[in-house]
Amino acid sequence: KIAFVENHEHVFGLFAYIVLVGTCIHVNEKCFELITSSNLFDLSSQATWKGNSPFSMLCEGDYNTSRNYMVRALWRLGYPKLVNYYANYFPDMAFSIFVAKPSNLYGVGSVIGEPVHLDDQKLCRLLRDNGDGEEANKTLTEQLIKASNKEVTQFQSDSGRRITHVQIPKSVFNWGCSFLKELFLCHNGIFELPDELFDFTSLTHLDLSFNCLFGLSHKLGNLTNLECLNINTNLITELPDTIEKLKKITEFECDNNPLTKPPSAVWSRGIAAVQNFFKDMRESGTEVNVDLKVLVLGLSEAGKTSLINCLIDPHRTALTRIGDRTVGIEKRTWAMTRSENERPVNLLIYDFAGQEEYYITHHLFLGNRALYILAFDLSKYNNRLLDSQILLWWESIQNRVCDVRSKDSKTPKVLIVGTHADMVKDAQQLADNIHKTLKKIFQLHKKDVKDRLKEYEDKLNKLDPRRKNAKDKNDTNVIQKKYETLPIEKKMEILALENEIKKINQQEQCKIDLPNKIHAVSSKDLQNIYKFEEQIASSLTEVGPSGKYFPHLDEHLPRSWFRVRKFVRDQSTRKGRECMKLPQYFKLLLDELGIDESVGRRATQFCHDLGDILFFDKVGLVFLRPSFLIDVFKLVIRHDHKESTYWTEEMLDHGISEEKFNKGKELLLQRGELEEWLLDILWSQLDDDIGPESSIKNNLIQLL
């Protein structure tokens, strides 16, 4: 056996170390066994030079079934246990944080902020039981005892990202139940909480943010005095339904968690929406949602309608006749079959007209809980048209749907498909080349972002003494004092750089991922149609940069919401029910279904998210038949006003001469100004639904 204590000074030991690190970061079991059996590297000597240790790199890798085995193998081979050792380039955090990977774990090459696999959850417990964070955990226990002796009402733990476990001694129990009001355990590596904590019923403030919590106990409902709960930036997938019992809570933060229950459409609206969601489920039971909105975008005559026809029924004539083009937006339904173990999914497809005149209407129908399909004509493609055929639409979705300031900034799933493949030689090769071009553009953007972040980080490292690695607590205090003595101008510069870095990171988290493939399809000979259908089906279960693309699909939701959805579908075809003012609408729900406005409002938002209706709370309107709003827009914002809008003698009855009409029409075409009398004429084609005396006319004008 050859053992090298100073491995960095020996070429074979260094080579073995580098290979070992590589096998750990990629969690490669076979290569790992090969290098560990070579005896070129003495595993009993922890790496002493600055940099990530093999154990740290093993924890950093993406989930792999071999990881647990490799951890235990390292220990069997003499690798030091974890007491007094930490992960990261500057060893400063618990190893279990690297395994769990919360969304604030920057600088790693793995996916962060995703649900933690059960095997990795078990591994975190194993690491904790073998010393991960042991010293910090002991310190926390000692601090709790001291705080209880003083009977303080507020307690804040150290926030060095080293605490992995909260142990509550019996001696502090009475203090926690009777005196403690505010508890702050943020910025650590805690992944589960002891049951005793939920007996601290005097708590009014509980801050568990920036940890690695896998979930919350149903005993959370015991803390009925809570006014503030912060679980921001953890790894929680479901909230307990007992959160409904926390009646005093007014402040609630749960951003940056891979939450699916309740769905993001609910939790992003705050604690009241969360509690009402569980209340609705408790009172009405649940049903499984199998509906999903699909939005098809692209230039005019890109083949969108033909593509939709082909997907819905490939055995019928799918091609759209010349001149029979989409005006405004058309809605279709496709019941797409899935695997034998899954129910069919109902895809509610919106087919958007591609003429420039209609772009202004698109944002009313876009949403972040939809699947987007960008269609472009391969037969008309050239490099100069990349922007107008693809990137223009991509940026429109990016800017309209992904709001970095929103709590609910889910990144949508976008597919790109090239049509008219039958008219192009080697169509799939062309589509592949376009994909490569887009990939290069995206890579250049990422490189630019990376360079900017590095520039800002380098500036911060020079300006901010707090960014230096502290050797101990005393050193930390010295560093903090250096920062406090900085001139105000320096502090403002540091703050500006920190905010810019935060802004860039938030924007990058919301960037839409380029699909893995662009299929070249033909609606004429069905070329690659079935492959594209498979791509659509597989996307329904994919996980994106900010969580599941469609968290509401196949999820149990309140049955009352489905009752409202069925009702509005039935009512949408009735005269006078196409569009309603909200008071009239909510009264209808109460009279017909016995559902009050509170539940009705949540159910209506659910129907809006799925594309069944259009709900404009601020304008005070709900469209039970979305196509009615499409008709409204068709009559006002269309590309063929010059030919389709003309004077008739019947207009004389309303005091509108041909000369007056032509002047008003010219004003609309040339300057985009619409006289109210001309608007009445245009809308009169809707069977007097919104004539001059209509109660919804002013609401619609506000919407326009």
XYZ file of C-alpha atoms in Angstrom:
704
model
C 0.000 0.000 0.000
C 1.297 3.441 -0.948
C -0.070 6.254 1.198
C 0.673 9.913 0.602
C -0.164 12.270 3.435
C 0.883 15.323 1.415
C -1.025 14.277 -1.697
C -0.665 17.628 -3.435
C 3.113 17.165 -3.569
C 3.020 13.808 -5.338
C 1.868 13.452 -8.911
C 0.235 10.027 -8.456
C -1.517 11.029 -5.273
C -2.727 14.248 -6.886
C -3.887 12.390 -9.993
C -5.783 9.881 -7.868
C -7.308 12.712 -5.858
C -8.494 14.552 -8.986
C -10.027 11.376 -10.419
C -11.666 10.633 -7.067
C -13.212 14.117 -6.996
C -14.500 13.574 -10.537
C -16.111 10.245 -9.653
C -17.751 11.878 -6.633
C -19.219 14.896 -8.414
C -20.634 12.622 -11.147
C -21.582 9.904 -8.611
C -19.894 7.289 -10.808
C -19.820 4.069 -8.792
C -17.648 1.950 -11.112
C -14.941 4.577 -11.533
C -15.121 5.268 -7.806
C -14.444 1.600 -6.986
C -11.571 1.521 -9.461
C -9.742 4.517 -7.995
C -10.390 3.618 -4.341
C -9.049 0.096 -4.904
C -5.825 1.480 -6.460
C -4.505 2.627 -3.048
C -2.925 5.663 -4.700
C -4.718 8.024 -2.350
C -4.798 7.721 1.443
C -8.456 8.233 2.280
C -7.725 8.412 5.991
C -6.115 11.842 5.485
C -8.692 14.559 4.831
C -7.673 16.870 1.985
C -5.778 19.737 3.605
C -5.404 22.228 0.756
C -8.050 24.815 -0.071
C -10.844 23.439 -2.212
C -13.769 21.081 -2.161
C -13.102 17.737 -0.513
C -14.156 14.506 -2.267
C -16.947 14.126 0.286
C -18.230 17.635 -0.408
C -18.227 16.955 -4.146
C -20.055 13.663 -3.647
C -22.799 15.524 -1.785
C -22.953 18.211 -4.479
C -23.759 15.843 -7.371
C -27.290 15.299 -8.675
C -29.324 12.475 -7.175
C -28.042 9.009 -7.968
C -28.907 5.652 -6.429
C -25.171 5.040 -5.882
C -24.568 8.069 -3.682
C -25.557 6.421 -0.385
C -23.319 3.430 -1.137
C -20.351 5.662 -2.012
C -20.749 7.661 1.218
C -20.630 4.526 3.314
C -17.736 3.165 1.217
C -15.663 6.289 1.928
C -16.163 5.796 5.639
C -15.314 2.092 5.452
C -12.077 2.984 3.661
C -11.017 5.300 6.481
C -12.334 8.663 5.300
C -12.786 10.936 8.344
C -16.274 11.293 9.813
C -17.960 14.670 9.659
C -17.462 16.195 13.103
C -15.727 19.576 12.682
C -15.682 19.228 8.889
C -17.859 21.270 6.532
C -18.705 21.477 2.842
C -18.104 24.102 0.139
C -15.006 25.635 -1.431
C -14.553 27.634 1.747
C -15.630 24.928 4.213
C -18.468 26.792 5.856
C -21.722 24.831 5.637
C -23.258 21.482 6.534
C -22.842 18.635 4.043
C -26.575 17.909 4.114
C -27.227 21.319 2.530
C -25.242 20.140 -0.502
C -27.297 16.947 -0.641
C -30.654 18.738 -0.309
C -29.726 21.717 -2.567
C -32.140 24.527 -1.619
C -32.623 27.277 -4.186
C -30.168 29.648 -2.457
C -27.238 27.224 -2.909
C -25.321 29.150 -5.553
C -22.125 28.165 -7.317
C -22.960 24.475 -7.826
C -23.450 22.724 -11.135
C -26.460 20.724 -10.016
C -30.172 21.470 -10.123
C -31.272 23.398 -7.030
C -34.596 24.010 -5.320
C -36.232 20.740 -6.410
C -38.058 18.157 -4.259
C -35.523 15.995 -2.417
C -35.581 12.292 -3.311
C -36.465 9.987 -0.409
C -33.026 8.342 -0.656
C -31.348 11.739 -0.271
C -33.630 12.594 2.636
C -32.432 9.402 4.348
C -28.846 10.328 3.482
C -29.251 13.739 5.166
C -30.353 11.961 8.346
C -27.406 9.575 8.060
C -24.977 12.489 7.706
C -26.508 14.230 10.717
C -26.251 11.069 12.821
C -22.583 10.774 11.836
C -21.574 14.240 12.923
C -22.767 16.648 10.216
C -23.323 19.933 12.028
C -22.783 18.296 15.429
C -20.863 21.176 16.994
C -23.334 23.789 15.757
C -26.238 21.632 16.967
C -24.709 21.390 20.443
C -24.185 25.146 20.502
C -27.838 25.693 19.600
C -28.968 23.443 22.460
C -26.753 25.320 24.919
C -28.110 28.648 23.663
C -31.694 27.438 24.136
C -30.925 26.455 27.734
C -29.366 29.873 28.467
C -32.342 31.657 26.904
C -34.804 29.612 28.955
C -32.947 30.414 32.168
C -33.301 34.120 31.378
C -36.929 33.633 30.314
C -36.421 35.778 27.212
C -39.368 36.169 24.824
C -37.291 36.204 21.633
C -34.651 33.707 20.487
C -32.465 33.797 17.402
C -30.038 31.018 16.498
C -26.697 31.418 14.799
C -27.168 31.674 11.033
C -23.975 30.137 9.707
C -25.646 27.370 7.647
C -24.162 24.709 9.908
C -27.099 23.730 12.152
C -28.752 20.527 10.917
C -30.859 19.529 13.917
C -32.939 21.243 16.590
C -32.855 19.357 19.880
C -35.162 20.739 22.547
C -34.130 19.638 26.078
C -36.879 18.945 28.592
C -35.528 21.746 30.785
C -36.553 24.398 28.213
C -40.002 23.003 27.511
C -41.901 25.161 30.002
C -40.114 28.290 28.753
C -40.956 27.446 25.139
C -44.626 26.868 25.943
C -45.151 29.854 28.242
C -42.627 32.634 27.557
C -41.198 32.311 24.043
C -42.990 34.568 21.536
C -40.571 34.875 18.631
C -38.315 32.109 17.311
C -35.820 32.629 14.492
C -33.993 29.558 13.130
C -33.253 30.912 9.658
C -30.176 30.526 7.392
C -29.127 27.007 8.382
C -29.338 23.417 7.179
C -32.325 22.195 9.229
C -34.290 19.638 7.229
C -36.854 18.481 9.810
C -38.294 19.888 13.019
C -38.848 18.111 16.348
C -42.457 17.542 17.423
C -41.746 19.400 20.682
C -41.407 22.673 18.798
C -45.089 22.534 17.838
C -46.006 22.573 21.520
C -44.589 26.104 21.841
C -48.105 27.459 21.641
C -47.207 30.975 22.806
C -45.270 31.631 19.595
C -46.434 34.617 17.556
C -43.477 34.713 15.117
C -41.726 31.692 13.601
C -38.978 32.183 11.018
C -37.697 28.973 9.395
C -36.561 30.576 6.142
C -33.423 29.593 4.222
C -33.178 26.038 5.520
C -33.675 22.636 3.905
C -37.044 21.613 5.371
C -38.552 18.712 3.463
C -41.998 19.345 4.933
C -44.026 20.660 7.858
C -45.798 18.518 10.452
C -49.585 18.551 10.701
C -48.917 19.682 14.286
C -48.283 23.156 12.860
C -51.985 23.659 13.551
C -51.191 23.699 17.289
C -49.515 27.110 16.974
C -52.800 29.005 16.956
C -51.203 32.248 18.210
C -48.920 32.579 15.200
C -49.130 35.944 13.495
C -46.064 35.573 11.270
C -44.766 32.402 9.576
C -41.787 32.486 7.228
C -40.803 29.256 5.429
C -39.269 31.017 2.439
C -36.497 29.120 0.563
C -36.866 25.562 1.791
C -37.697 22.299 0.024
C -41.317 21.860 1.113
C -43.614 20.179 -1.421
C -46.880 20.217 0.549
C -48.334 22.437 3.245
C -50.294 20.682 6.013
C -54.045 21.231 5.860
C -53.950 22.208 9.543
C -52.550 25.586 8.482
C -56.221 26.475 8.151
C -56.374 26.614 11.979
C -53.920 29.526 12.221
C -56.588 32.223 12.342
C -54.331 35.018 13.686
C -51.700 34.771 10.985
C -51.278 37.911 8.866
C -47.750 37.537 7.471
C -46.858 34.432 5.478
C -43.882 33.785 3.198
C -43.383 30.528 1.312
C -41.538 31.592 -1.864
C -38.796 29.423 -3.353
C -40.235 26.066 -2.344
C -41.163 23.269 -4.784
C -44.767 23.448 -3.536
C -47.451 21.546 -5.409
C -50.113 21.466 -2.695
C -51.601 23.962 -2.762
C -50.648 24.841 -6.366
C -48.755 28.054 -7.056
C -51.932 29.754 -8.253
C -53.128 29.516 -4.636
C -50.090 30.062 -2.390
C -48.860 33.010 -4.458
C -51.987 34.897 -3.348
C -51.141 34.686 0.336
C -52.181 32.933 3.533
C -55.912 33.631 3.150
C -55.943 31.890 -0.228
C -54.026 28.921 1.228
C -56.392 28.547 4.162
C -59.447 28.891 1.932
C -58.039 26.230 -0.402
C -57.891 23.684 2.423
C -61.269 24.868 3.718
C -62.821 24.270 0.292
C -61.278 20.787 0.143
C -62.505 19.935 3.624
C -66.054 21.118 2.968
C -66.608 19.859 -0.574
C -64.172 16.978 -1.045
C -61.757 16.720 -3.969
C -61.503 15.822 -7.645
C -58.517 15.285 -9.928
C -57.846 17.956 -12.536
C -57.011 16.680 -16.043
C -57.411 19.955 -17.973
C -54.566 22.093 -19.347
C -54.498 25.275 -21.408
C -52.371 25.222 -24.601
C -51.496 28.400 -26.505
C -50.329 28.162 -30.137
C -48.434 31.211 -31.409
C -46.624 32.158 -34.582
C -46.701 34.382 -37.667
C -49.712 34.497 -39.939
C -49.925 31.477 -42.273
C -47.307 29.583 -40.258
C -49.569 26.512 -40.322
C -50.866 26.770 -36.749
C -54.500 25.899 -37.486
C -53.553 23.021 -39.783
C -51.211 21.693 -37.100
C -54.000 21.801 -34.494
C -56.425 20.067 -36.878
C -53.845 17.373 -37.490
C -53.130 16.788 -33.804
C -56.812 16.555 -32.877
C -57.757 14.257 -35.747
C -54.897 13.257 -38.106
C -57.216 11.057 -40.175
C -59.298 13.979 -41.436
C -58.246 16.661 -43.913
C -56.075 18.891 -41.788
C -54.979 21.646 -44.152
C -56.507 25.110 -43.901
C -57.889 26.509 -47.148
C -56.144 29.558 -48.592
C -57.960 32.660 -47.398
C -59.619 30.787 -44.527
C -57.278 32.229 -41.923
C -57.740 32.643 -38.186
C -59.219 35.998 -37.216
C -58.408 36.926 -33.615
C -58.273 33.790 -31.476
C -60.043 30.463 -31.875
C -60.536 27.888 -29.114
C -60.479 24.093 -29.600
C -60.409 21.049 -27.295
C -58.181 18.003 -27.741
C -58.687 14.940 -25.526
C -55.169 13.502 -25.728
C -54.672 9.919 -24.621
C -51.762 9.058 -22.368
C -50.373 5.806 -20.990
C -52.691 3.041 -19.787
C -52.248 4.093 -16.151
C -53.168 7.734 -16.810
C -56.451 9.394 -17.594
C -56.684 11.327 -20.902
C -55.787 14.983 -20.565
C -58.071 17.660 -21.985
C -55.962 20.217 -23.818
C -57.867 23.492 -24.208
C -56.134 24.925 -27.270
C -56.090 28.620 -28.149
C -55.166 29.271 -31.785
C -53.856 32.839 -32.094
C -53.994 34.802 -35.328
C -50.501 35.797 -36.400
C -51.227 39.154 -38.019
C -49.511 42.082 -36.327
C -52.856 43.817 -35.672
C -53.759 41.124 -33.138
C -50.579 41.197 -31.039
C -52.133 43.726 -28.675
C -54.857 41.229 -27.705
C -52.612 38.264 -26.917
C -51.624 39.273 -23.388
C -55.216 38.896 -22.165
C -55.000 35.161 -22.787
C -51.419 34.403 -21.766
C -50.680 32.762 -18.416
C -47.930 30.881 -16.647
C -49.941 27.678 -16.160
C -50.142 26.866 -19.848
C -48.196 24.936 -22.477
C -46.933 27.128 -25.325
C -46.316 25.963 -28.880
C -44.369 28.251 -31.239
C -44.999 27.283 -34.857
C -42.966 28.596 -37.792
C -42.937 27.816 -41.514
C -39.781 25.903 -42.449
C -40.376 26.544 -46.163
C -40.090 30.313 -45.594
C -37.222 30.196 -43.096
C -33.876 31.894 -43.534
C -31.387 33.198 -40.982
C -32.586 36.788 -41.377
C -36.098 35.733 -40.277
C -35.029 33.991 -37.059
C -36.115 36.998 -34.998
C -39.559 37.442 -36.550
C -40.358 33.731 -36.861
C -39.185 32.523 -33.436
C -37.355 34.948 -31.134
C -40.054 37.645 -31.293
C -42.611 35.178 -29.909
C -40.155 33.694 -27.435
C -39.399 37.119 -25.968
C -43.107 37.958 -25.886
C -43.783 34.936 -23.680
C -40.692 35.613 -21.579
C -41.658 39.244 -20.927
C -45.422 38.765 -20.572
C -45.527 35.587 -18.505
C -42.335 35.450 -16.411
C -42.572 38.263 -13.880
C -39.463 38.266 -11.679
C -41.283 40.444 -9.123
C -44.154 38.009 -8.763
C -44.233 35.366 -6.075
C -45.807 33.085 -8.653
C -43.190 33.445 -11.390
C -43.384 29.916 -12.746
C -41.451 29.435 -15.955
C -43.768 28.085 -18.670
C -42.997 25.153 -20.930
C -42.456 26.224 -24.529
C -42.190 23.876 -27.509
C -41.005 24.937 -30.973
C -42.222 23.171 -34.115
C -41.363 23.713 -37.774
C -44.273 23.240 -40.197
C -44.561 22.577 -43.960
C -41.832 19.927 -43.758
C -43.189 18.329 -46.939
C -42.087 21.436 -48.863
C -38.467 21.372 -47.658
C -35.659 19.008 -48.588
C -34.024 17.505 -45.474
C -36.546 19.367 -43.293
C -35.486 17.707 -40.048
C -31.838 18.591 -40.706
C -32.881 22.216 -41.191
C -34.863 22.103 -37.931
C -31.832 20.633 -36.145
C -29.612 23.414 -37.501
C -32.090 26.040 -36.286
C -32.040 24.390 -32.860
C -28.220 24.578 -32.830
C -28.371 28.280 -33.724
C -30.836 28.967 -30.911
C -28.686 26.958 -28.519
C -25.654 29.097 -29.373
C -27.677 32.267 -28.804
C -28.791 30.996 -25.394
C -25.247 29.943 -24.493
C -23.888 33.370 -25.422
C -26.520 34.944 -23.198
C -25.552 32.673 -20.299
C -21.872 33.485 -20.817
C -22.659 37.194 -20.804
C -24.635 36.802 -17.561
C -21.843 34.721 -16.006
C -19.242 37.340 -16.950
C -21.345 40.148 -15.500
C -21.892 38.226 -12.261
C -18.163 37.540 -11.971
C -17.412 41.214 -12.544
C -19.832 42.223 -9.775
C -18.584 39.488 -7.435
C -14.957 40.578 -7.941
C -15.907 44.155 -7.123
C -17.734 43.028 -3.995
C -14.789 40.921 -2.856
C -12.594 44.003 -3.005
C -15.110 46.354 -1.395
C -16.805 44.260 1.295
C -14.626 42.899 4.140
C -17.512 40.596 5.187
C -16.878 38.430 2.139
C -13.561 37.235 3.525
C -13.559 33.790 5.118
C -13.638 34.076 8.911
C -11.465 31.617 10.827
C -13.509 31.814 14.023
C -16.137 33.887 15.853
C -13.619 36.547 16.945
C -12.465 36.932 13.377
C -16.110 37.366 12.338
C -16.519 40.211 14.825
C -13.365 41.932 13.529
C -14.614 41.656 9.945
C -18.024 43.074 10.903
C -16.379 46.060 12.614
C -14.318 46.743 9.480
C -17.527 46.844 7.473
C -19.250 49.167 9.965
C -16.395 51.682 9.690
C -16.665 51.931 5.904
C -17.771 55.315 4.458
C -21.461 55.518 3.571
C -20.556 55.814 -0.134
C -18.793 52.433 0.003
C -21.749 50.828 1.768
C -24.134 52.217 -0.860
C -21.900 50.837 -3.619
C -21.867 47.419 -1.918
C -25.658 47.476 -1.568
C -26.112 48.434 -5.233
C -23.872 45.562 -6.361
C -25.686 43.081 -4.093
C -29.060 44.195 -5.479
C -27.826 43.892 -9.055
C -26.554 40.360 -8.414
C -29.872 39.436 -6.787
C -31.808 40.887 -9.723
C -29.744 38.975 -12.290
C -30.112 35.701 -10.374
C -33.887 36.181 -10.135
C -34.139 36.888 -13.854
C -32.098 33.812 -14.697
C -34.325 31.638 -12.520
C -37.238 32.770 -14.700
C -35.534 32.164 -18.042
C -37.456 29.785 -20.280
C -35.551 26.639 -21.176
C -34.946 25.839 -24.836
C -36.662 22.534 -25.728
C -34.389 19.577 -26.461
C -35.743 19.129 -29.982
C -37.441 21.061 -32.770
C -39.526 18.660 -34.838
C -40.082 19.281 -38.535
C -43.714 18.316 -39.160
C -46.153 18.274 -42.028
C -49.920 18.451 -41.672
C -50.198 17.184 -45.241
C -48.318 13.857 -45.060
C -48.192 13.617 -41.202
C -44.388 13.692 -41.181
C -43.191 13.612 -37.519
C -46.683 14.470 -36.242
C -46.715 11.516 -33.873
C -43.208 12.342 -32.618
C -44.359 15.871 -31.857
C -47.404 14.483 -30.067
C -45.050 12.366 -27.924
C -43.026 15.508 -27.130
C -46.209 17.234 -25.957
C -47.177 14.246 -23.806
C -43.746 13.992 -22.163
C -43.694 17.725 -21.390
C -46.771 17.362 -19.167
C -44.711 15.734 -16.405
C -41.466 17.671 -16.844
C -39.858 19.760 -14.115
C -38.535 23.175 -15.093
C -36.152 25.734 -13.529
C -38.801 26.864 -11.023
C -40.619 23.606 -10.332
C -43.204 21.455 -12.089
C -44.419 23.090 -15.264
C -48.023 22.075 -14.599
C -48.443 21.558 -10.833
C -52.243 21.691 -11.091
C -52.416 18.817 -13.596
C -53.428 15.458 -12.057
C -53.730 17.167 -8.658
C -56.596 16.825 -6.184
C -58.439 20.131 -5.973
C -61.658 21.205 -4.192
C -64.768 19.610 -5.703
C -66.627 22.926 -5.430
C -64.235 24.364 -8.021
C -65.204 21.635 -10.485
C -68.911 22.273 -9.814
C -68.392 25.899 -10.786
C -66.430 24.874 -13.862
C -69.190 22.519 -15.055
C -71.782 25.210 -14.383
C -69.998 27.937 -16.365
C -69.479 25.544 -19.251
C -73.202 24.819 -19.307
C -74.128 28.489 -18.976
C -71.680 29.753 -21.600
C -73.987 28.871 -24.502
C -77.029 30.586 -23.024
C -78.134 33.944 -24.379
C -77.050 36.784 -22.085
C -74.555 34.655 -20.158
C -71.576 35.080 -22.528
C -70.294 38.004 -20.468
C -71.519 39.136 -17.056
C -70.790 41.757 -14.444
C -69.318 40.194 -11.319
C -72.167 40.972 -8.874
C -74.656 39.366 -11.260
C -72.343 36.400 -11.801
C -71.684 35.693 -8.108
C -75.418 35.990 -7.371
C -76.008 33.374 -10.071
C -73.524 30.994 -8.405
C -75.243 31.496 -5.055
C -78.748 31.005 -6.445
C -77.967 28.006 -8.666
C -75.204 26.200 -6.744
C -75.405 27.568 -3.204
C -71.753 28.679 -3.506
C -70.955 32.013 -1.863
C -68.790 34.727 -3.399
C -65.680 33.778 -1.409
C -65.584 30.199 -2.727
C -66.919 31.329 -6.097
C -64.099 33.801 -6.562
C -61.446 31.116 -5.953
C -63.224 28.645 -8.226
C -63.564 31.319 -10.923
C -59.836 32.051 -10.788
C -59.204 28.311 -11.201
C -61.457 28.258 -14.291
C -59.613 31.297 -15.649
C -56.213 29.645 -15.167
C -57.386 26.607 -17.131
C -58.826 28.674 -19.973
C -62.505 27.833 -19.428
C -63.402 31.468 -18.796
C -61.792 34.898 -18.701
C -61.977 36.581 -15.283
C -61.100 40.278 -15.063
C -61.561 41.214 -11.433
C -60.342 44.816 -11.767
C -62.621 45.503 -14.731
C -65.534 43.732 -13.030
C -66.291 41.269 -15.836
C -66.271 37.532 -16.377
C -66.546 35.946 -19.812
C -68.218 32.547 -19.483
C -67.615 32.141 -23.194
C -64.082 33.417 -23.939
C -64.851 33.354 -27.647
C -67.286 36.225 -26.987
C -64.362 38.464 -26.019
C -62.602 37.190 -29.112
C -65.632 38.284 -31.149
C -65.519 41.683 -29.451
C -61.877 42.093 -30.422
C -62.429 40.730 -33.928
C -64.870 43.540 -34.639
C -62.516 46.258 -33.384
C -58.943 45.049 -33.888
C -58.700 43.272 -37.216
C -56.469 43.430 -40.257
C -59.217 43.778 -42.890
C -61.232 46.815 -41.733
C -60.641 48.483 -45.087
C -62.586 45.767 -46.902
C -64.991 44.468 -44.231
C -66.190 47.731 -42.627
C -68.488 49.776 -44.880
C -71.452 52.167 -44.707
C -75.086 51.024 -45.180
C -78.277 53.017 -45.574
C -79.607 51.647 -42.251
C -77.028 53.850 -40.518
C -79.009 56.928 -41.547
C -81.596 55.910 -38.929
C -78.893 56.601 -36.305
C -77.874 59.938 -37.843
C -74.698 58.622 -39.467
C -74.190 59.801 -43.026
C -71.850 58.128 -45.479
C -69.478 61.101 -45.247
C -69.389 60.932 -41.440
C -68.843 57.176 -41.579
C -65.965 57.429 -44.036
C -64.255 60.106 -41.932
C -64.577 57.954 -38.818
C -63.283 54.893 -40.650
C -60.304 56.821 -42.028
C -59.502 58.097 -38.536
C -59.466 54.504 -37.269
C -57.302 53.191 -40.111
C -54.788 56.011 -40.231
C -54.496 57.121 -36.598
C -55.974 54.278 -34.560
C -58.629 56.591 -33.078
C -62.094 55.093 -32.663
C -65.216 57.242 -32.309
C -67.779 55.887 -29.836
C -70.548 55.906 -32.457
C -68.360 53.803 -34.780
C -67.654 51.425 -31.896
C -71.432 51.057 -31.427
C -71.764 50.185 -35.108
C -68.998 47.604 -34.972
C -70.419 45.974 -31.841
C -73.977 46.058 -33.165
C -73.095 42.932 -35.134
C -73.141 40.974 -31.840
C -76.951 40.695 -31.826
C -77.355 43.832 -29.661
C -75.493 42.173 -26.763
C -73.415 45.295 -26.203
C -75.245 48.089 -27.923
C -75.238 51.735 -26.793
C -77.467 50.966 -23.798
C -75.673 47.793 -22.721
C -74.675 47.594 -19.038
C -71.299 46.060 -19.888
C -70.280 48.472 -22.638
C -68.222 50.777 -20.393
C -66.510 47.769 -18.790
C -65.526 46.485 -22.212
C -64.184 49.881 -23.244
C -62.077 49.870 -20.083
C -60.784 46.398 -21.012
C -59.880 47.559 -24.520
